CSV table of C-alpha atoms in Angstrom, one decimal:
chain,number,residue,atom,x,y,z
A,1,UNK,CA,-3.1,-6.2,73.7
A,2,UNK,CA,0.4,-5.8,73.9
A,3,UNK,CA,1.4,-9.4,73.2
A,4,UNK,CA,-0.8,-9.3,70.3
A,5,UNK,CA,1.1,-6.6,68.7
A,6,UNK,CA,3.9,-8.6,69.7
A,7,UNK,CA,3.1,-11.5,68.2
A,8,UNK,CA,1.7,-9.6,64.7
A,9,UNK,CA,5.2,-7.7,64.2
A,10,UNK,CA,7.3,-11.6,64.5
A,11,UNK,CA,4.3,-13.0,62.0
A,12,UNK,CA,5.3,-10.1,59.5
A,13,UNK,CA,9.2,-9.7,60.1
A,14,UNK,CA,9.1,-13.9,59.8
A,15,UNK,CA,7.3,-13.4,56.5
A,16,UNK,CA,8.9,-10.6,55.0
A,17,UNK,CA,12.2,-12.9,55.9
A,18,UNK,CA,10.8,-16.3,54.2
A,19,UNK,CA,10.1,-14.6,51.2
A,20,UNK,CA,13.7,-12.7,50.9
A,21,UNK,CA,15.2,-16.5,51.5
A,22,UNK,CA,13.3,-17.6,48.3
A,23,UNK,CA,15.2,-17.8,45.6
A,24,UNK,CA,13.3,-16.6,42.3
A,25,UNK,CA,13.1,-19.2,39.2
A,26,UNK,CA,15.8,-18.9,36.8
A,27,UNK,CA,13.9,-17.7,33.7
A,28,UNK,CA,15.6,-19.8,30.8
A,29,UNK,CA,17.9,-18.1,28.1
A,30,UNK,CA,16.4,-19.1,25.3
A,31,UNK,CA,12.8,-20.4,24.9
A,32,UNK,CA,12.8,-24.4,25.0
A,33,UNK,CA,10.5,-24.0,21.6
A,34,UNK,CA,13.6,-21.8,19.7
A,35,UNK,CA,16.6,-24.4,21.7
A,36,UNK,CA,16.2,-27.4,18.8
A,37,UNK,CA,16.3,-25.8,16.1
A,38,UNK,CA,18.2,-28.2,14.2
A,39,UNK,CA,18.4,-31.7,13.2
A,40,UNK,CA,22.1,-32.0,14.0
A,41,UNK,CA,23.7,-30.3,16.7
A,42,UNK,CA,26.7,-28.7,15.3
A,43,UNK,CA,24.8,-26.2,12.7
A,44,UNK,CA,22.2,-23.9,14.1
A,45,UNK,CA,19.8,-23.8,11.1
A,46,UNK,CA,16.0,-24.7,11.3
A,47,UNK,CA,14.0,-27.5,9.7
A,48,UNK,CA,12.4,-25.0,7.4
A,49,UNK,CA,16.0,-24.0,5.6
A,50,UNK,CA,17.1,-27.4,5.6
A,51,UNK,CA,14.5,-28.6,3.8
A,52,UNK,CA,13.8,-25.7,1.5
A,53,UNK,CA,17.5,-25.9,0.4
A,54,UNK,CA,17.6,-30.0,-0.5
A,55,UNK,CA,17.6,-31.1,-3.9
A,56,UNK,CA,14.0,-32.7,-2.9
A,57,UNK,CA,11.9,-29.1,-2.1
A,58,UNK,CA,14.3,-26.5,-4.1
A,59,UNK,CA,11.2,-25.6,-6.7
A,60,UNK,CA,9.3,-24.7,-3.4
A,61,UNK,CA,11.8,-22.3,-2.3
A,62,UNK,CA,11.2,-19.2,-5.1
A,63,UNK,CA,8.0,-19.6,-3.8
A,64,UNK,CA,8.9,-19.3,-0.3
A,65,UNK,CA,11.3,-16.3,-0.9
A,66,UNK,CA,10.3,-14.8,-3.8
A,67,UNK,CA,13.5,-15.3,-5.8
A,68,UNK,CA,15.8,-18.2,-7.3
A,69,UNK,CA,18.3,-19.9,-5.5
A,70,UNK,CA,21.2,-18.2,-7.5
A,71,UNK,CA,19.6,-15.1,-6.8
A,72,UNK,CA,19.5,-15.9,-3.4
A,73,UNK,CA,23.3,-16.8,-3.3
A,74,UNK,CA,24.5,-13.9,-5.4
A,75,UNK,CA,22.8,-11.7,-2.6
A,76,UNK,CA,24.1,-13.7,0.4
A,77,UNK,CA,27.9,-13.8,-0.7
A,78,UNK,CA,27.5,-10.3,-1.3
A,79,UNK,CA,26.4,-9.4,2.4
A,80,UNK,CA,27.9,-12.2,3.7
A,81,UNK,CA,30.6,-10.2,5.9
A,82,UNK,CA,28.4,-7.4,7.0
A,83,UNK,CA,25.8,-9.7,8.6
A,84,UNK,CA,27.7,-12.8,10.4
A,85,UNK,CA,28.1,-13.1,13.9
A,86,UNK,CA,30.3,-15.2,16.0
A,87,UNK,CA,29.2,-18.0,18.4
A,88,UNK,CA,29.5,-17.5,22.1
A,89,UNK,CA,29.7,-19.8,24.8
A,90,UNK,CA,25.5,-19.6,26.0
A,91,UNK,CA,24.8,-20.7,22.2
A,92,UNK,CA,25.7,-20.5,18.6
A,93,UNK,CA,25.1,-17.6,16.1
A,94,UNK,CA,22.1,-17.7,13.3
A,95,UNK,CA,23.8,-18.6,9.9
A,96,UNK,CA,23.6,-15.8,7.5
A,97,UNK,CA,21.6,-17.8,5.2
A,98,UNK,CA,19.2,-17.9,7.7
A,99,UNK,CA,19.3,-14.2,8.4
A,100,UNK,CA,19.0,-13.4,4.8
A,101,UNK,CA,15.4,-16.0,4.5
A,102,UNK,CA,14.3,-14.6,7.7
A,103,UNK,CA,14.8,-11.2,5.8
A,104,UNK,CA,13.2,-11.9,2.5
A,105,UNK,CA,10.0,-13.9,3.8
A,106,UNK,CA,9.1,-10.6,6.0
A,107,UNK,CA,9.7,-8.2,3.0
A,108,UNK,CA,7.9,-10.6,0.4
A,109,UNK,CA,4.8,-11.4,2.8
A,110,UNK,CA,4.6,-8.7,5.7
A,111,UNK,CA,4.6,-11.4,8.3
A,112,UNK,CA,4.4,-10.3,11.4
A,113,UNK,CA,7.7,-11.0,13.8
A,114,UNK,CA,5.5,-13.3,16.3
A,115,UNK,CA,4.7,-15.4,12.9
A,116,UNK,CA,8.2,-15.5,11.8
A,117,UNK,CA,9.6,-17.0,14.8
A,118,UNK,CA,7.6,-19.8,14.9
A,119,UNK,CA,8.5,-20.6,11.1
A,120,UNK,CA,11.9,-20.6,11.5
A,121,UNK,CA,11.8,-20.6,15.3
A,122,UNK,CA,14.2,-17.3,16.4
A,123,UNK,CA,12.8,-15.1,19.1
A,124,UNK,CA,10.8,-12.1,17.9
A,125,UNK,CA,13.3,-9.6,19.4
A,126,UNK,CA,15.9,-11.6,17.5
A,127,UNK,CA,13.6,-10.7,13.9
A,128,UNK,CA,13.6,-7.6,15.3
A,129,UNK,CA,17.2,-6.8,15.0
A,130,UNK,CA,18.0,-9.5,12.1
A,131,UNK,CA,15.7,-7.9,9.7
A,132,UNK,CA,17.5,-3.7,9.8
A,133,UNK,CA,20.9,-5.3,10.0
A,134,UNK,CA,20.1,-7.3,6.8
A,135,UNK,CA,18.6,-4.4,4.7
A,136,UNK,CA,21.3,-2.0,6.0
A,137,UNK,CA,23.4,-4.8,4.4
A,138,UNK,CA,21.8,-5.3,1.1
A,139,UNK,CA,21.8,-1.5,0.7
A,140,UNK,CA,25.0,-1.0,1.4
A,141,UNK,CA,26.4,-4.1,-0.7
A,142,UNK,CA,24.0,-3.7,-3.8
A,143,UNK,CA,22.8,-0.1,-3.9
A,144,UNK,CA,24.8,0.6,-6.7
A,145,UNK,CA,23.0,-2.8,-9.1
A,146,UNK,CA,20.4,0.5,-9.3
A,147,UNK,CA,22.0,3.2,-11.2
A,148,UNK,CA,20.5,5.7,-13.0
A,149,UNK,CA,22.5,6.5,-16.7
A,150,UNK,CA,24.6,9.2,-16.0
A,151,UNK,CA,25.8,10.0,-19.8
A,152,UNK,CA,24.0,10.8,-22.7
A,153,UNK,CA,25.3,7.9,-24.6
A,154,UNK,CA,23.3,5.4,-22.5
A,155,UNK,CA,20.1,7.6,-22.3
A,156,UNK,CA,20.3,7.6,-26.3
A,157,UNK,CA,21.0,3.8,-26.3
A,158,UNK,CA,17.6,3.4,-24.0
A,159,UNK,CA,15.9,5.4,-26.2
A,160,UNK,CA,16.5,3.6,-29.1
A,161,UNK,CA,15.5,0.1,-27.4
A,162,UNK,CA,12.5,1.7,-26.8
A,163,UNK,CA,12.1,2.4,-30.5
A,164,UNK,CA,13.3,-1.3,-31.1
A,165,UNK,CA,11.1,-3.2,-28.9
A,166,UNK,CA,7.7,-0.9,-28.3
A,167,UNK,CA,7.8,1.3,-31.0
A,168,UNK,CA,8.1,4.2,-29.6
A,169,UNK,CA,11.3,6.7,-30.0
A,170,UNK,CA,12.4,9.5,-27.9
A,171,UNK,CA,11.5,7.6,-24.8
A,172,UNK,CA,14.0,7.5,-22.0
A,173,UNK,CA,11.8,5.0,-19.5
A,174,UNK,CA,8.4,4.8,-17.9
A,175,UNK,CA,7.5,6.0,-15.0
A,176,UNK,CA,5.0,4.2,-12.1
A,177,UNK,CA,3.8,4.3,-8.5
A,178,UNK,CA,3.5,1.9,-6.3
A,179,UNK,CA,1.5,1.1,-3.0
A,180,UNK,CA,3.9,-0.7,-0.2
A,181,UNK,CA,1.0,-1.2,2.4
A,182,UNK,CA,2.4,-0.9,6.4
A,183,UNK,CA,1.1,-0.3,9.3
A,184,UNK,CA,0.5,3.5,10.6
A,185,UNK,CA,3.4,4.7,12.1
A,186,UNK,CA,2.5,6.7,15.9
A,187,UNK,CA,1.1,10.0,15.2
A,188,UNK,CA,1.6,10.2,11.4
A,189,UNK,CA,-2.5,10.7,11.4
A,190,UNK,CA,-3.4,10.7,7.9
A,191,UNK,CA,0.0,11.5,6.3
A,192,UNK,CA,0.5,7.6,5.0
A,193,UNK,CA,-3.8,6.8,4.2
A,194,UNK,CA,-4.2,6.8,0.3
A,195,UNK,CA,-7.1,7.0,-2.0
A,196,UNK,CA,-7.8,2.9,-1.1
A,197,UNK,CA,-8.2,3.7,2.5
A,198,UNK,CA,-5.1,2.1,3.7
A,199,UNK,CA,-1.9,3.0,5.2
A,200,UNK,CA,1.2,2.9,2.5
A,201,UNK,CA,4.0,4.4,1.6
A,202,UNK,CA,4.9,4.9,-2.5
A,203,UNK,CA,7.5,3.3,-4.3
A,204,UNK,CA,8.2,5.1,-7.8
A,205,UNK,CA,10.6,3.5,-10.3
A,206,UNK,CA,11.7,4.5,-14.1
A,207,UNK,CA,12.8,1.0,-16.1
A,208,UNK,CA,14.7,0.4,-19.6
A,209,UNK,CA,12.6,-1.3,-22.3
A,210,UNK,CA,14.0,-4.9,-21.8
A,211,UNK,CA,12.8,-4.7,-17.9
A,212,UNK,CA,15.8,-3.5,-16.1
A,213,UNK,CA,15.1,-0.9,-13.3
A,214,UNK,CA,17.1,2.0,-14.0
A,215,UNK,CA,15.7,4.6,-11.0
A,216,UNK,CA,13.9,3.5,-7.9
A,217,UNK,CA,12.6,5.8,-4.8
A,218,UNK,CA,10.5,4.9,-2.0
A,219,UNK,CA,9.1,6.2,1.4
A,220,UNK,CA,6.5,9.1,0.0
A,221,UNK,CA,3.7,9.1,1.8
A,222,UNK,CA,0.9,7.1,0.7
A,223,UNK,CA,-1.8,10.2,1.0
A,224,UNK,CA,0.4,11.8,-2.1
A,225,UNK,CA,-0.4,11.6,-5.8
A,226,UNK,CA,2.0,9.9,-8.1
A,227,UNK,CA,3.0,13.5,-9.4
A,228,UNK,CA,3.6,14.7,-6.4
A,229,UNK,CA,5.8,11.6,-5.6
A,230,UNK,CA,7.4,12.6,-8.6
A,231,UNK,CA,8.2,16.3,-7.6
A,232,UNK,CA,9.5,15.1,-4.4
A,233,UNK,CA,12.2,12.7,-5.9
A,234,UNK,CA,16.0,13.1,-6.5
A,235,UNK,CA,15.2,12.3,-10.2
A,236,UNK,CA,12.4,15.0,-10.7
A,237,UNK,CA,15.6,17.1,-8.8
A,238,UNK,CA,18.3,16.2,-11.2
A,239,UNK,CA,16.0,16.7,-14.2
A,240,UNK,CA,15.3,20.4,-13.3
A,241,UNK,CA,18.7,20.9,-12.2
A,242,UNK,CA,20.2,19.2,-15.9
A,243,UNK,CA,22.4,17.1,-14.1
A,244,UNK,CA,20.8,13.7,-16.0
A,245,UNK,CA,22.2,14.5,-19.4
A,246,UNK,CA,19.5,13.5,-21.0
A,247,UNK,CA,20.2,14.1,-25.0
A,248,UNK,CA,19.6,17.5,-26.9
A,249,UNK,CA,16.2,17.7,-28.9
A,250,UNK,CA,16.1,16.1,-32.1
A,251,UNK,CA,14.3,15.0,-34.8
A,252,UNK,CA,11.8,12.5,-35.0
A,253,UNK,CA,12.1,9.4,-37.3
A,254,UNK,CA,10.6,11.1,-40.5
A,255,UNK,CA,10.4,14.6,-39.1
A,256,UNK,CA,12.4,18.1,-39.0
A,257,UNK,CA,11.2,19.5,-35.7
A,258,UNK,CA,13.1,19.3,-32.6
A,259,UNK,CA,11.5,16.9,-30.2
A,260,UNK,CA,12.9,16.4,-26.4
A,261,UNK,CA,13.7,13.1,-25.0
A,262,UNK,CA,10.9,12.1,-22.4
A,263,UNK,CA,9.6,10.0,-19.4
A,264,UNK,CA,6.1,8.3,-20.0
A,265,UNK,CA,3.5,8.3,-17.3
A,266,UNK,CA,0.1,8.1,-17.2
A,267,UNK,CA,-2.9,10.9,-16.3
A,268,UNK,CA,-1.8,11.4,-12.7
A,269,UNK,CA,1.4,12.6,-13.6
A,270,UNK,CA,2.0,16.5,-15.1
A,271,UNK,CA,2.8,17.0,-18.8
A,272,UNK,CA,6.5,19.1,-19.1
A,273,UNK,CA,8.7,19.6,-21.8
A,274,UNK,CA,10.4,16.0,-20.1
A,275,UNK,CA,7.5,13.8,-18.9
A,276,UNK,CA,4.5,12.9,-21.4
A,277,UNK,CA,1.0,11.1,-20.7
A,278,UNK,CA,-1.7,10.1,-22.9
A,279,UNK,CA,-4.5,12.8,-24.0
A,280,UNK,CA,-7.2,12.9,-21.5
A,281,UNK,CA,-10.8,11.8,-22.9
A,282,UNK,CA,-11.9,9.1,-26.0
A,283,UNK,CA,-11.3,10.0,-29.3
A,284,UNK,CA,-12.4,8.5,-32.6
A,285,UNK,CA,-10.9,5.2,-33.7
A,286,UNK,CA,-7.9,5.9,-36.3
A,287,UNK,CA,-7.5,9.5,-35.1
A,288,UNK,CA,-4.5,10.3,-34.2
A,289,UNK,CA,-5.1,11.4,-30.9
A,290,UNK,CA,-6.2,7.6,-30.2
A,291,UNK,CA,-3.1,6.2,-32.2
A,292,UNK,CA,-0.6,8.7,-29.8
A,293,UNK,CA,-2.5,7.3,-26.4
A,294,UNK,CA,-2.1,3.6,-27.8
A,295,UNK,CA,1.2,3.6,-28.6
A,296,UNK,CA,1.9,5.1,-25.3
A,297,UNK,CA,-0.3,2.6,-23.4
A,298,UNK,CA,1.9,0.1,-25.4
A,299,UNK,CA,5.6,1.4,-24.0
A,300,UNK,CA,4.4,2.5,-20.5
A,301,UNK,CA,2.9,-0.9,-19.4
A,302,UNK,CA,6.7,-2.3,-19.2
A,303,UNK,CA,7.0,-0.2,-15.7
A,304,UNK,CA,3.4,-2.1,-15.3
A,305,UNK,CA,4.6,-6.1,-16.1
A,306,UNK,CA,7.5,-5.1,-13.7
A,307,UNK,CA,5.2,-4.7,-11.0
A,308,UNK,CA,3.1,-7.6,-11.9
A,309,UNK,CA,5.9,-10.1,-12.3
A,310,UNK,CA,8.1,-9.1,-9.7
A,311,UNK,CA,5.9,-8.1,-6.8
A,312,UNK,CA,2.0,-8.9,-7.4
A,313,UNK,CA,-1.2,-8.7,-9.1
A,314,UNK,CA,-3.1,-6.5,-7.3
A,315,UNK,CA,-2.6,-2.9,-7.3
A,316,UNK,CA,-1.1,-2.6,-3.7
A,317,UNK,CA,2.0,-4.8,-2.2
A,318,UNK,CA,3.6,-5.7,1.1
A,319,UNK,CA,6.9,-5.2,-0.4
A,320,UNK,CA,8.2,-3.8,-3.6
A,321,UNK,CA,10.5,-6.8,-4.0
A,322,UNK,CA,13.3,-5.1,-7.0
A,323,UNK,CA,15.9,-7.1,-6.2
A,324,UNK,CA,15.3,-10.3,-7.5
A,325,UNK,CA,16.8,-8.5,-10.8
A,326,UNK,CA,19.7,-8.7,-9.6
């Protein structure tokens, strides 16, 4: 019995020793899929970029990022500092170009990081810090190409575009929502679920009658109304506080009565002395009620094309991409 037990304790102090002596497998630094990622060895850029940026595929890549290429390089030399990193001696730093497509394909589609990597072959947990360093950048560089008119000489100078081109004076801008659709952030319950059953968060925005965006807000819940988006915004704060300068009340063309400069929005947002929306219900055709609601439809659906031409056609985005008007 007792060389049995003997013999059992040199098996397992043999065993436990063998498998000390073996040495684990290097795991490799970088995934053999991400290691080629370019056709010459010098410039760590992927196939993808390459080709999208040759003279032979550059009408696919607005397509492929949602803006031109002049946009494209206007934003990059703008950021260009803020988002470079130097090579090391394991292997050589993503090109900022790179960073910045990486960037715009995940705010244009919503890809999700595993997808990314293998288009342009970077590591998810690369995506995962490219991506916040990039936006931090692009706000930081270009937060101010989104300004809202601080005088009352450029609020009267909107006002009369409006006038100009839809016909419609005393307007300062219209005002929209938008859905950014996302997936529900951990324990946020129904905060971000909106009236389509899906999780979102609200971008609201105020442009000029020739398209420029001249106030932009995002990160309201989804669950909230347009108006109440609209109470909970800097610019719905600055309006009540009279810090926007919007003009004094004046005439209308034609008319003696003192009428206030406005925002235009439609039936989900409240009617104040600042913010107007059509009249609720049909009315007769040539009354004036149905004139008023026309003309409005008319001036507020440039907020609308905005949407349409710069993010989508449906109702509800992955991104509210603004900044290809830069």
């Amino acid at each position: 019995m007792a060389d049995m037990q003997l013999v059992s304790a040199s098996f397992i102090v043999l065993y436990n020793l063998l498998k000390k002596s073996k040495k684990k497998k290097r795991r490799s630094w970088i995934s053999p899929l991400f290691v080629m990622r370019s056709r010459e060895p010098d410039v760590n850029s992927s196939f993808l970029l390459q080709d999208l940026l040759s003279e032979e595929y550059q009408c696919r890549f607005k397509n492929f990022t949602r803006m031109s290429m002049e946009d494209f390089n206007f934003i990059l030399n703008h950021i260009r500092e803020r988002i470079s990193k130097s090579d090391t001696k394991f292997r050589k730093a993503i090109p900022c170009d790179e960073r910045l497509a990486v960037t715009l394909r995940f705010l244009a589609t919503g890809d999700s990081y595993v997808s990314l990597q293998y288009l342009f072959k970077i590591s998810k947990q690369a995506i995962s810090r490219i991506i916040p360093e990039v936006c931090e950048a692009i706000i930081h560089c270009l937060g101010d190409f989104v300004q809202v008119p601080s005088s009352t000489e450029e609020w009267k100078e909107i006002s009369k575009r409006f006038e100009e081109v839809w016909n419609f004076p005393h307007c300062v801008g219209p005002i929209d929502g938008k859905h950014v659709l996302l997936q529900a952030p951990m324990k946020s319950g129904s905060d971000f679920f909106n009236y389509k059953s899906q999780f979102s968060i609200v971008l609201m925005a105020v442009v000029d009658a020739d398209y420029n965006f001249t106030f932009v807000d995002i990160g309201c819940q989804g669950r909230i109304s347009d108006g109440g988006v609209f109470k909970r915004c800097d610019l719905y704060k600055k309006i009540a506080n009279g810090t926007l300068n919007f003009p004094q009340n004046s005439p209308l063309p034609g008319r003696t009565k003192q009428t206030p400069y406005v925002l235009i929005g439609d039936a989900a947002f409240p009617l104040c002395d600042y913010l107007i929306k059509p009249y609720s219900g049909n009315h007769e055709r040539g009354s004036m009620k149905r004139i008023f609601n026309y003309r409005l439809s008319r001036a507020r659906r440039v907020v609308e094309n905005m949407y349409v031409e710069y993010i989508s056609t449906d109702k509800s985005t992955t991104f509210a991409k603004f900044t290809e008007k830069l």
